[in-house]
Every structure is written in structure tokens, then in C-alpha cells.
Amino acid sequence: MRELAATLGVNPNTVAAAYRTLRERGVIETHGRRGSRVRPKPATTGREKVRLDVPEGVRDLAGGNPDPALLPPLAGAFAAAAERGDREPVLYGAEPVDPELARLARAALDADGVPAGPLTVASGALDAVERVLAAHLKPGDGVAVEDPGWGRTLDLVPALGLRTVPVGVDDEGPLPDRLRAALEGGASAVVVTARAQNPTGAAVSAARARALRAVLADHPGTLLIEDDHGHGVVDLPLHPLAGVTRHWAFVRSVAKTYGPDLRLALLTGDDVTVDRVRGRQRLGPGWVSLLMQRAVVRLWTDGAVDGPAVAAAYRERRERLIDALAERGVTAHGRSGMNVWIPVPDETGAVARLLHAGWAVSPGARFRLSSPPAIRITISTLTEEETAPLATAVAAASGPSPSRSYV
């Protein structure tokens, strides 16, 4: 700084202020005595470029999609919503949230112990997370994220000019000591997946929720975002963290249960957070289609999805693979959801060998920051007949399981 001040002929305090502004806006990173460096330009494609191309004839277990056979037909629900729309056209100035959607959603949230708060609707879970982060944080702020965690969240944070602060997870969710270290290190926000964590299948247990609440209670200024995208396809109870901090948001998507093309997520939170999200939304898209909201209401009221049966189907497929892998000496994780996470010594080699054997799985690099190598297998369409051959191929491709944890 002194050299630059002398070269430019300005006061050193001016240079220090410039560095501080660049750091706050996310342009540079500072590393103490190691100096400063310009941050990489946020990628728009991000981890999607790690996606595996699946050749013809190879079984695709890499996509992360739900089983189409377990998704409900949508035509009837949209036809009913469209018929109402013909009678009562939605015009500018209409309320952005359908009253019946809000009533049913609030009742479900109350039943799960989510604190009372205003409710709005976003275009999917990631849209909700982005809007909440943008409502509170400024470039350069740190966001504690699960590692391994959802690749699009890991891309979104730097794309907003924010810093990712990795927090290790195990089968019961984020590790309390790692979260505490992240918050004491200056992270301003934390994103937690309640259940069906992607890629590990972690689900926050009652004991883990108590421990995490205790950590958050010591940092009441933290922005807390909870993602419950697994609602409807998971048979483990919800243990919410919401309400411990001053600013919080709880997000519940319908994509996994009713279909990824239903770009709708419910968002509740404290008054300030929801008001800021609504205000910014009014300046952009305005609202999420009332036609879609009313179609979702119809799906709910018609009982279009047998939630317990869907959750049981995914659990059976997941546990069957985990057991088959254990019989072959391979450790795997998948407490809930549609994926199984398998630590491996050589991630690239394991993916390549499995592809050669006819199985496409996802490389763990799409989901990791500093956690050890692994592969992710989506079990949503995995049949009983395929399980043993797949487990044998994974054992041959991965070699001995690493002795260390996946965190």
C-alpha cells in the first residue's frame, strides 16, 4: 500500500480505503501477510460444466431428477386453474399470492413447527435463496454453505459477489463446531438443507437441530436460510432452525414432489426479510403466475401425490443400494432423498471406470469445495434388478473406501 501511494502520489489512507472498497465489493480477496489478489470472475455456467455426457446405451444415474413414474399428471390441475382464470382474469395489481395457497401452506408449516411469519412465492428454491441473500448482504460478505452441498448454491454465492465459507456435514446435517468457526470467522449468513440434502442425503436430526440452534443463538445477527426442498418425498420429520436469529427465511419447493417444471417455492420468514423480497420482486417479474399457484392448490387438495408412498419408494431404493455396497466393503451415505454419496480415493478414475462399465454417475467435484473426493448416484429410478450389478461395479471402480469421513 505504501509503494502504491508513493507511485500515485496520494495519501496511504486513500489507498487503504480503495483496497477496503474493492474487498467489500468482492473484487479482491485479502490473505493477511500473503497479500491480496483479484478474485476470479464469477462463472455463469459454474459446476454445470462438470456434468457428465451420457453415451447411448449407458444407464444414467447422474441427473438428480425424481422418478417420472412417481410424479402426478398435471393436465387436470392446470385445466381447472385455467378455467377459473377465464372467469376471473388476473390483472396488474392483483395480490401476488393466492389466498388458498397461502392458507394451505401456512397450515403445513405450522404443523411442522416453522415459526409464524408472512408468506410469499418465488420461482423455485434457488430463486428464493438468491432473493433472500440479495435482500440482506453486500458484495464481499461471507455465506456459510454446506460442503459437500448443492452445486448451484455453491455457484450462486460467488455469482452474487459473496464469499463461500465451507461448513462440513455428516448424516445429521451441518457440524455445529464447523458452523461456529464459520460464524466466528465472519460469515454473515448460513444456508442449511433441512432434509434430502444434495448430494449426501443428510437430514437435520432433533439433536443436531438443538446444537445448531445453540450456535446460532450466540450469533443472532446471522441471516439464516433453510431449504426444505425434500418436503413430500422424505419420511423423516422436520426439525426447523428458523426463528433463532433476527433475520431468517424458510423455503419449501414443490419441484421434487410434483415436477421440476413447476417453478414454485414457498418462502416465509421474518417481516423485514419477506417485505424486502416482495419489494424487489415487484420491480422485476412482479409475481409468480397465479395460474401455476392455483394448479398447485388443486394438486394439493386432490391428493395428487401419496407422499408417504413416494418417500417409502425412494427410501427402499436408497437403502437397498447402500446395503449392497456395504456387503462389498463400500461405505455410502444417504439418510434421505434421492441420492447416495460414496467417498472414493480417485473420483475421476471411479467415474471413468463406471462409465466404461455402463453406469453414468455424477463426479463429486460438482458438489465439493474442500471436502474429500466422492461420487453421487441418483437412485430415483434404480430398479431392484440393477442394484447388485451396480454395487459390484462401484466396488470394482472405487477401490477400498477411504478411511476418513465424507466431511
Coordinates of C-alpha atoms in Angstrom, one line a residue:
M1 CA 0.0 0.0 0.0
R2 CA 2.8 2.4 0.8
E3 CA 4.5 1.7 -2.5
L4 CA 1.3 2.3 -4.4
A5 CA 0.7 5.5 -2.5
A6 CA 4.1 6.8 -3.4
T7 CA 3.8 5.8 -7.0
L8 CA 0.5 7.6 -7.4
G9 CA 1.4 10.5 -5.2
V10 CA -1.6 10.1 -2.8
N11 CA -2.1 9.6 0.9
P12 CA -1.6 5.9 2.1
N13 CA -5.1 6.2 3.7
T14 CA -6.6 6.8 0.3
V15 CA -5.0 3.5 -1.0
A16 CA -6.2 1.7 2.1
A17 CA -9.7 2.9 1.6
A18 CA -9.6 1.8 -2.1
Y19 CA -8.5 -1.7 -1.1
R20 CA -11.2 -1.8 1.5
T21 CA -13.9 -0.9 -1.1
L22 CA -12.5 -3.4 -3.6
R23 CA -12.7 -6.1 -0.8
E24 CA -16.2 -5.2 0.2
R25 CA -17.4 -5.3 -3.4
G26 CA -15.9 -8.8 -3.9
V27 CA -13.3 -7.6 -6.5
I28 CA -10.3 -8.7 -4.4
E29 CA -9.5 -11.2 -1.7
T30 CA -7.1 -10.4 1.1
H31 CA -5.0 -13.0 2.9
G32 CA -3.1 -11.2 5.6
R33 CA 0.7 -11.4 5.1
R34 CA 0.2 -13.3 1.8
G35 CA -1.3 -10.1 0.3
S36 CA -4.3 -9.5 -1.9
R37 CA -5.4 -11.0 -5.2
V38 CA -8.1 -10.3 -7.7
R39 CA -11.0 -12.8 -7.3
P40 CA -11.9 -15.0 -10.3
K41 CA -14.8 -13.6 -12.3
P42 CA -17.9 -15.4 -11.2
A43 CA -18.8 -18.1 -13.8
T44 CA -22.3 -18.2 -15.2
T45 CA -22.1 -21.9 -16.1
G46 CA -20.3 -22.9 -12.9
R47 CA -20.3 -26.5 -11.9
E48 CA -22.7 -27.4 -14.7
K49 CA -19.7 -27.7 -16.9
V50 CA -18.6 -30.7 -14.8
R51 CA -21.8 -32.5 -15.9
L52 CA -21.1 -35.9 -17.5
D53 CA -22.2 -36.6 -21.1
V54 CA -24.0 -39.9 -21.1
P55 CA -23.3 -42.0 -24.2
E56 CA -26.1 -44.1 -25.8
G57 CA -26.5 -47.4 -24.0
V58 CA -25.2 -46.2 -20.7
R59 CA -27.5 -46.2 -17.6
D60 CA -27.9 -42.6 -16.5
L61 CA -27.8 -42.3 -12.7
A62 CA -26.2 -38.9 -12.7
G63 CA -29.1 -36.5 -13.3
G64 CA -30.6 -35.9 -9.9
N65 CA -34.1 -36.0 -11.2
P66 CA -37.1 -37.5 -9.5
D67 CA -38.7 -40.7 -10.9
P68 CA -41.2 -39.6 -13.6
A69 CA -43.4 -42.5 -12.6
L70 CA -43.9 -41.0 -9.2
L71 CA -44.9 -37.5 -10.4
P72 CA -48.6 -36.7 -10.8
P73 CA -50.3 -35.8 -14.1
L74 CA -50.7 -32.0 -14.3
A75 CA -53.2 -31.5 -17.1
G76 CA -56.3 -31.7 -14.8
A77 CA -54.9 -29.3 -12.3
F78 CA -53.9 -26.7 -14.9
A79 CA -57.2 -27.1 -16.8
A80 CA -59.1 -26.3 -13.6
A81 CA -56.8 -23.3 -12.8
A82 CA -57.2 -22.1 -16.4
E83 CA -61.0 -22.3 -16.3
R84 CA -61.0 -20.2 -13.2
G85 CA -58.6 -17.8 -14.9
D86 CA -61.0 -17.4 -17.8
R87 CA -63.8 -16.5 -15.3
E88 CA -61.6 -14.3 -13.1
P89 CA -58.7 -13.0 -15.2
V90 CA -55.6 -12.0 -13.2
L91 CA -54.7 -8.3 -14.0
Y92 CA -51.9 -6.0 -12.9
G93 CA -52.3 -5.0 -9.2
A94 CA -53.7 -8.4 -8.1
E95 CA -52.5 -10.0 -4.9
P96 CA -49.2 -11.8 -5.7
V97 CA -50.1 -14.9 -3.5
D98 CA -53.2 -17.0 -4.0
P99 CA -55.1 -16.9 -0.7
E100 CA -55.9 -20.6 -0.7
L101 CA -52.3 -21.4 -1.4
A102 CA -51.2 -19.3 1.5
R103 CA -53.8 -20.9 3.8
L104 CA -52.8 -24.4 3.0
A105 CA -49.1 -23.7 3.0
R106 CA -49.3 -21.9 6.4
A107 CA -51.2 -24.8 7.9
A108 CA -48.5 -27.3 6.7
L109 CA -45.7 -25.0 8.0
D110 CA -47.5 -24.7 11.4
A111 CA -47.8 -28.5 11.6
D112 CA -44.0 -28.8 11.1
G113 CA -43.1 -26.2 13.7
V114 CA -42.0 -23.4 11.4
P115 CA -42.5 -20.1 13.2
A116 CA -45.3 -17.8 12.1
G117 CA -44.4 -15.2 9.5
P118 CA -45.6 -13.6 6.3
L119 CA -45.5 -15.7 3.2
T120 CA -44.7 -15.1 -0.4
V121 CA -43.9 -17.2 -3.5
A122 CA -40.7 -17.5 -5.6
S123 CA -39.8 -19.2 -8.9
G124 CA -38.2 -22.3 -7.3
A125 CA -36.0 -22.8 -4.2
L126 CA -32.8 -21.3 -5.7
D127 CA -34.7 -18.2 -6.8
A128 CA -35.9 -17.8 -3.2
V129 CA -32.4 -18.3 -1.8
E130 CA -31.0 -15.7 -4.2
R131 CA -33.6 -13.1 -3.4
V132 CA -33.0 -13.5 0.4
L133 CA -29.3 -13.2 0.1
A134 CA -29.6 -10.2 -2.1
A135 CA -32.0 -8.6 0.3
H136 CA -29.6 -8.5 3.2
L137 CA -25.9 -8.9 2.1
K138 CA -23.5 -6.8 0.2
P139 CA -20.6 -8.0 -2.1
G140 CA -17.7 -9.4 -0.1
D141 CA -19.9 -10.8 2.8
G142 CA -19.4 -14.4 3.7
V143 CA -22.0 -17.1 3.4
A144 CA -21.6 -20.4 5.3
V145 CA -22.5 -23.2 2.9
E146 CA -22.6 -27.0 3.3
D147 CA -19.6 -28.8 1.9
P148 CA -20.4 -31.1 0.2
G149 CA -23.6 -29.2 -0.9
W150 CA -25.9 -28.3 -3.7
G151 CA -23.7 -27.2 -6.6
R152 CA -25.9 -24.4 -7.7
T153 CA -25.8 -22.8 -4.3
L154 CA -22.1 -23.1 -4.4
D155 CA -22.1 -21.2 -7.7
L156 CA -24.8 -18.7 -6.8
V157 CA -22.9 -17.3 -3.8
P158 CA -19.8 -16.1 -5.7
A159 CA -22.0 -15.1 -8.6
L160 CA -23.6 -12.5 -6.2
G161 CA -20.2 -11.3 -5.3
L162 CA -20.3 -13.1 -1.9
R163 CA -17.7 -15.4 -0.3
T164 CA -18.4 -19.1 0.2
V165 CA -17.4 -20.3 3.7
P166 CA -17.5 -24.2 3.7
V167 CA -19.1 -26.0 6.6
G168 CA -18.7 -29.8 6.8
V169 CA -21.7 -32.0 7.1
D170 CA -22.4 -35.6 8.2
D171 CA -25.6 -37.7 8.0
E172 CA -27.4 -35.4 10.5
G173 CA -26.6 -32.1 8.8
P174 CA -24.0 -29.3 9.3
L175 CA -21.5 -29.9 12.0
P176 CA -22.0 -27.4 14.9
D177 CA -18.3 -26.8 15.5
R178 CA -17.7 -26.1 11.8
L179 CA -20.7 -23.7 11.7
R180 CA -19.4 -21.9 14.8
A181 CA -16.0 -21.5 13.3
A182 CA -17.5 -20.1 10.1
L183 CA -19.6 -17.5 12.0
E184 CA -16.8 -16.6 14.3
G185 CA -14.7 -16.1 11.2
G186 CA -17.1 -13.5 9.9
A187 CA -19.7 -15.3 7.8
S188 CA -22.9 -13.1 7.7
A189 CA -25.3 -15.8 6.6
V190 CA -25.8 -19.6 6.5
V191 CA -27.8 -21.8 4.1
V192 CA -28.9 -25.1 5.7
T193 CA -30.7 -28.0 3.9
A194 CA -33.3 -29.4 6.3
R195 CA -33.8 -32.9 4.6
A196 CA -32.8 -34.7 1.5
Q197 CA -29.5 -32.8 1.3
N198 CA -28.0 -32.9 -2.1
P199 CA -25.7 -34.7 -2.6
T200 CA -25.3 -36.6 0.7
G201 CA -28.9 -37.3 1.7
A202 CA -28.2 -35.7 5.2
A203 CA -31.3 -34.7 7.3
V204 CA -31.1 -32.5 10.3
S205 CA -31.9 -34.6 13.4
A206 CA -33.5 -33.3 16.6
A207 CA -30.3 -33.5 18.5
R208 CA -28.4 -31.7 15.7
A209 CA -31.1 -29.0 15.4
R210 CA -30.7 -28.3 19.2
A211 CA -26.9 -28.0 18.8
L212 CA -27.2 -25.7 15.7
R213 CA -29.8 -23.5 17.4
A214 CA -27.3 -23.0 20.3
V215 CA -24.6 -21.9 17.9
L216 CA -27.0 -19.6 16.1
A217 CA -28.3 -18.1 19.3
D218 CA -24.7 -16.9 20.0
H219 CA -24.8 -15.1 16.6
P220 CA -28.3 -13.5 16.5
G221 CA -27.3 -11.2 13.6
T222 CA -26.7 -14.1 11.2
L223 CA -29.1 -14.4 8.2
L224 CA -30.4 -18.0 8.3
I225 CA -31.9 -19.6 5.2
E226 CA -33.4 -23.1 5.5
D227 CA -34.1 -25.1 2.3
D228 CA -36.8 -27.8 2.7
H229 CA -37.0 -29.0 -1.0
G230 CA -37.4 -32.6 0.2
H231 CA -40.8 -31.9 1.7
G232 CA -43.2 -34.5 0.3
V233 CA -40.6 -37.1 -0.7
V234 CA -39.0 -37.7 2.7
D235 CA -40.4 -39.6 5.6
L236 CA -38.1 -38.1 8.3
P237 CA -39.6 -35.3 10.5
L238 CA -38.6 -31.7 10.1
H239 CA -36.6 -30.0 12.9
P240 CA -36.5 -26.4 11.9
L241 CA -33.9 -23.9 13.0
A242 CA -36.0 -20.8 11.9
G243 CA -36.6 -18.1 14.4
V244 CA -33.4 -18.3 16.4
T245 CA -31.8 -15.3 14.6
R246 CA -33.3 -11.9 13.9
H247 CA -33.5 -12.5 10.1
W248 CA -34.5 -15.8 8.7
A249 CA -36.1 -17.5 5.7
F250 CA -37.7 -20.9 5.3
V251 CA -38.0 -22.2 1.7
R252 CA -40.2 -25.1 0.6
S253 CA -40.2 -26.1 -3.1
V254 CA -42.7 -28.3 -4.9
A255 CA -40.3 -29.4 -7.7
K256 CA -39.3 -32.8 -6.3
T257 CA -42.8 -33.9 -5.4
Y258 CA -44.8 -32.5 -8.3
G259 CA -42.3 -32.0 -11.1
P260 CA -39.2 -29.8 -11.7
D261 CA -41.1 -27.7 -14.3
L262 CA -43.4 -26.4 -11.6
R263 CA -41.2 -23.4 -10.8
L264 CA -42.8 -22.6 -7.4
A265 CA -41.4 -22.3 -3.9
L266 CA -43.0 -21.0 -0.8
L267 CA -41.0 -18.6 1.3
T268 CA -41.7 -17.5 4.8
G269 CA -39.5 -15.5 7.2
D270 CA -39.3 -12.5 9.4
D271 CA -41.2 -9.4 8.5
V272 CA -38.2 -7.5 7.2
T273 CA -36.9 -10.3 5.0
V274 CA -40.2 -11.1 3.3
D275 CA -41.0 -7.5 2.8
R276 CA -37.7 -6.9 1.1
V277 CA -38.1 -9.9 -1.1
R278 CA -41.6 -8.9 -2.1
G279 CA -40.5 -5.3 -2.9
R280 CA -37.6 -6.4 -5.1
Q281 CA -39.8 -9.0 -6.8
R282 CA -42.4 -6.3 -7.7
L283 CA -39.6 -4.4 -9.6
G284 CA -38.8 -7.5 -11.7
P285 CA -41.1 -10.3 -12.6
G286 CA -43.9 -8.9 -10.4
W287 CA -45.3 -12.2 -9.2
V288 CA -45.2 -15.9 -9.8
S289 CA -48.1 -16.9 -12.1
L290 CA -51.4 -17.2 -10.3
L291 CA -52.3 -19.9 -12.8
M292 CA -49.4 -22.1 -11.5
Q293 CA -50.2 -21.3 -7.9
R294 CA -53.9 -22.4 -8.4
A295 CA -52.8 -25.5 -10.2
V296 CA -50.6 -26.4 -7.2
V297 CA -53.5 -25.8 -4.9
R298 CA -55.6 -28.2 -7.0
L299 CA -52.8 -30.8 -6.8
W300 CA -52.7 -30.5 -3.0
T301 CA -56.5 -30.6 -2.5
D302 CA -57.0 -33.5 -4.9
G303 CA -54.3 -35.5 -3.1
A304 CA -52.4 -36.0 -6.4
V305 CA -49.4 -37.4 -4.7
D306 CA -49.3 -40.1 -2.0
G307 CA -46.4 -38.6 0.0
P308 CA -45.7 -41.5 2.3
A309 CA -45.7 -44.0 -0.6
V310 CA -43.3 -41.8 -2.6
A311 CA -41.0 -41.4 0.3
A312 CA -41.1 -45.1 1.0
A313 CA -40.2 -45.9 -2.6
Y314 CA -37.2 -43.7 -2.5
R315 CA -36.1 -45.0 0.9
E316 CA -36.3 -48.6 -0.3
R317 CA -34.2 -47.9 -3.4
R318 CA -31.7 -45.9 -1.4
E319 CA -31.3 -48.4 1.4
R320 CA -31.1 -51.3 -1.0
L321 CA -28.1 -49.8 -2.7
I322 CA -26.4 -48.8 0.5
D323 CA -26.8 -52.3 1.9
A324 CA -25.5 -53.9 -1.3
L325 CA -22.5 -51.6 -1.3
A326 CA -21.8 -52.4 2.4
E327 CA -21.8 -56.1 1.5
R328 CA -19.0 -55.3 -0.9
G329 CA -17.0 -53.3 1.5
V330 CA -18.0 -49.8 0.2
T331 CA -19.2 -47.1 2.6
A332 CA -22.0 -45.0 1.3
H333 CA -24.3 -42.2 2.7
G334 CA -27.9 -41.5 2.1
R335 CA -30.2 -40.9 5.1
S336 CA -32.9 -39.3 3.0
G337 CA -33.8 -38.1 -0.5
M338 CA -32.9 -39.4 -4.0
N339 CA -29.1 -39.6 -3.9
V340 CA -26.4 -41.8 -2.4
W341 CA -22.9 -40.3 -1.7
I342 CA -19.9 -42.6 -1.9
P343 CA -16.4 -41.4 -0.8
V344 CA -13.7 -42.7 -3.2
P345 CA -9.9 -42.3 -3.3
D346 CA -9.9 -41.3 -7.0
E347 CA -13.1 -39.5 -8.1
T348 CA -12.1 -39.0 -11.8
G349 CA -11.0 -42.6 -12.1
A350 CA -14.1 -44.0 -10.5
V351 CA -16.4 -42.1 -12.7
A352 CA -14.5 -43.1 -15.8
R353 CA -14.4 -46.8 -14.9
L354 CA -18.1 -46.8 -14.1
L355 CA -18.9 -45.2 -17.4
H356 CA -16.9 -47.9 -19.2
A357 CA -18.9 -50.5 -17.3
G358 CA -22.1 -48.9 -18.4
W359 CA -23.1 -46.7 -15.5
A360 CA -23.1 -42.9 -15.5
V361 CA -22.7 -41.3 -12.1
S362 CA -22.0 -37.7 -11.1
P363 CA -18.5 -36.6 -10.1
G364 CA -18.3 -35.2 -6.6
A365 CA -16.5 -32.1 -7.9
R366 CA -19.9 -30.6 -8.8
F367 CA -20.7 -30.5 -5.1
R368 CA -17.5 -30.0 -3.2
L369 CA -15.3 -27.1 -2.0
S370 CA -12.7 -28.6 0.3
S371 CA -14.3 -31.9 1.3
P372 CA -12.8 -35.2 0.1
P373 CA -13.5 -36.9 -3.3
A374 CA -16.7 -38.8 -3.9
I375 CA -19.3 -39.8 -6.4
R376 CA -23.1 -39.2 -6.3
I377 CA -25.6 -41.8 -7.6
T378 CA -29.2 -40.8 -8.1
I379 CA -31.4 -43.8 -7.1
S380 CA -34.8 -42.4 -8.0
T381 CA -35.3 -44.8 -10.9
L382 CA -32.9 -47.6 -9.8
T383 CA -34.6 -51.0 -10.0
E384 CA -34.1 -53.9 -7.7
E385 CA -32.6 -56.0 -10.5
E386 CA -30.0 -53.2 -11.2
T387 CA -28.9 -52.8 -7.6
A388 CA -26.5 -55.7 -7.2
P389 CA -24.7 -55.2 -10.6
L390 CA -24.3 -51.5 -9.9
A391 CA -22.9 -52.2 -6.4
T392 CA -20.4 -54.7 -7.8
A393 CA -19.4 -52.1 -10.5
V394 CA -18.9 -49.4 -7.9
A395 CA -16.8 -51.7 -5.7
A396 CA -14.6 -52.5 -8.6
A397 CA -14.3 -48.9 -9.8
S398 CA -13.7 -47.2 -6.5
G399 CA -11.3 -49.5 -4.7
P400 CA -11.1 -49.5 -0.9
S401 CA -13.3 -46.9 0.8
P402 CA -11.3 -44.0 2.2
S403 CA -10.8 -44.3 5.9
R404 CA -11.8 -40.6 6.5
S405 CA -15.3 -39.3 6.7
Y406 CA -17.0 -37.5 3.8
V407 CA -16.7 -34.3 5.7

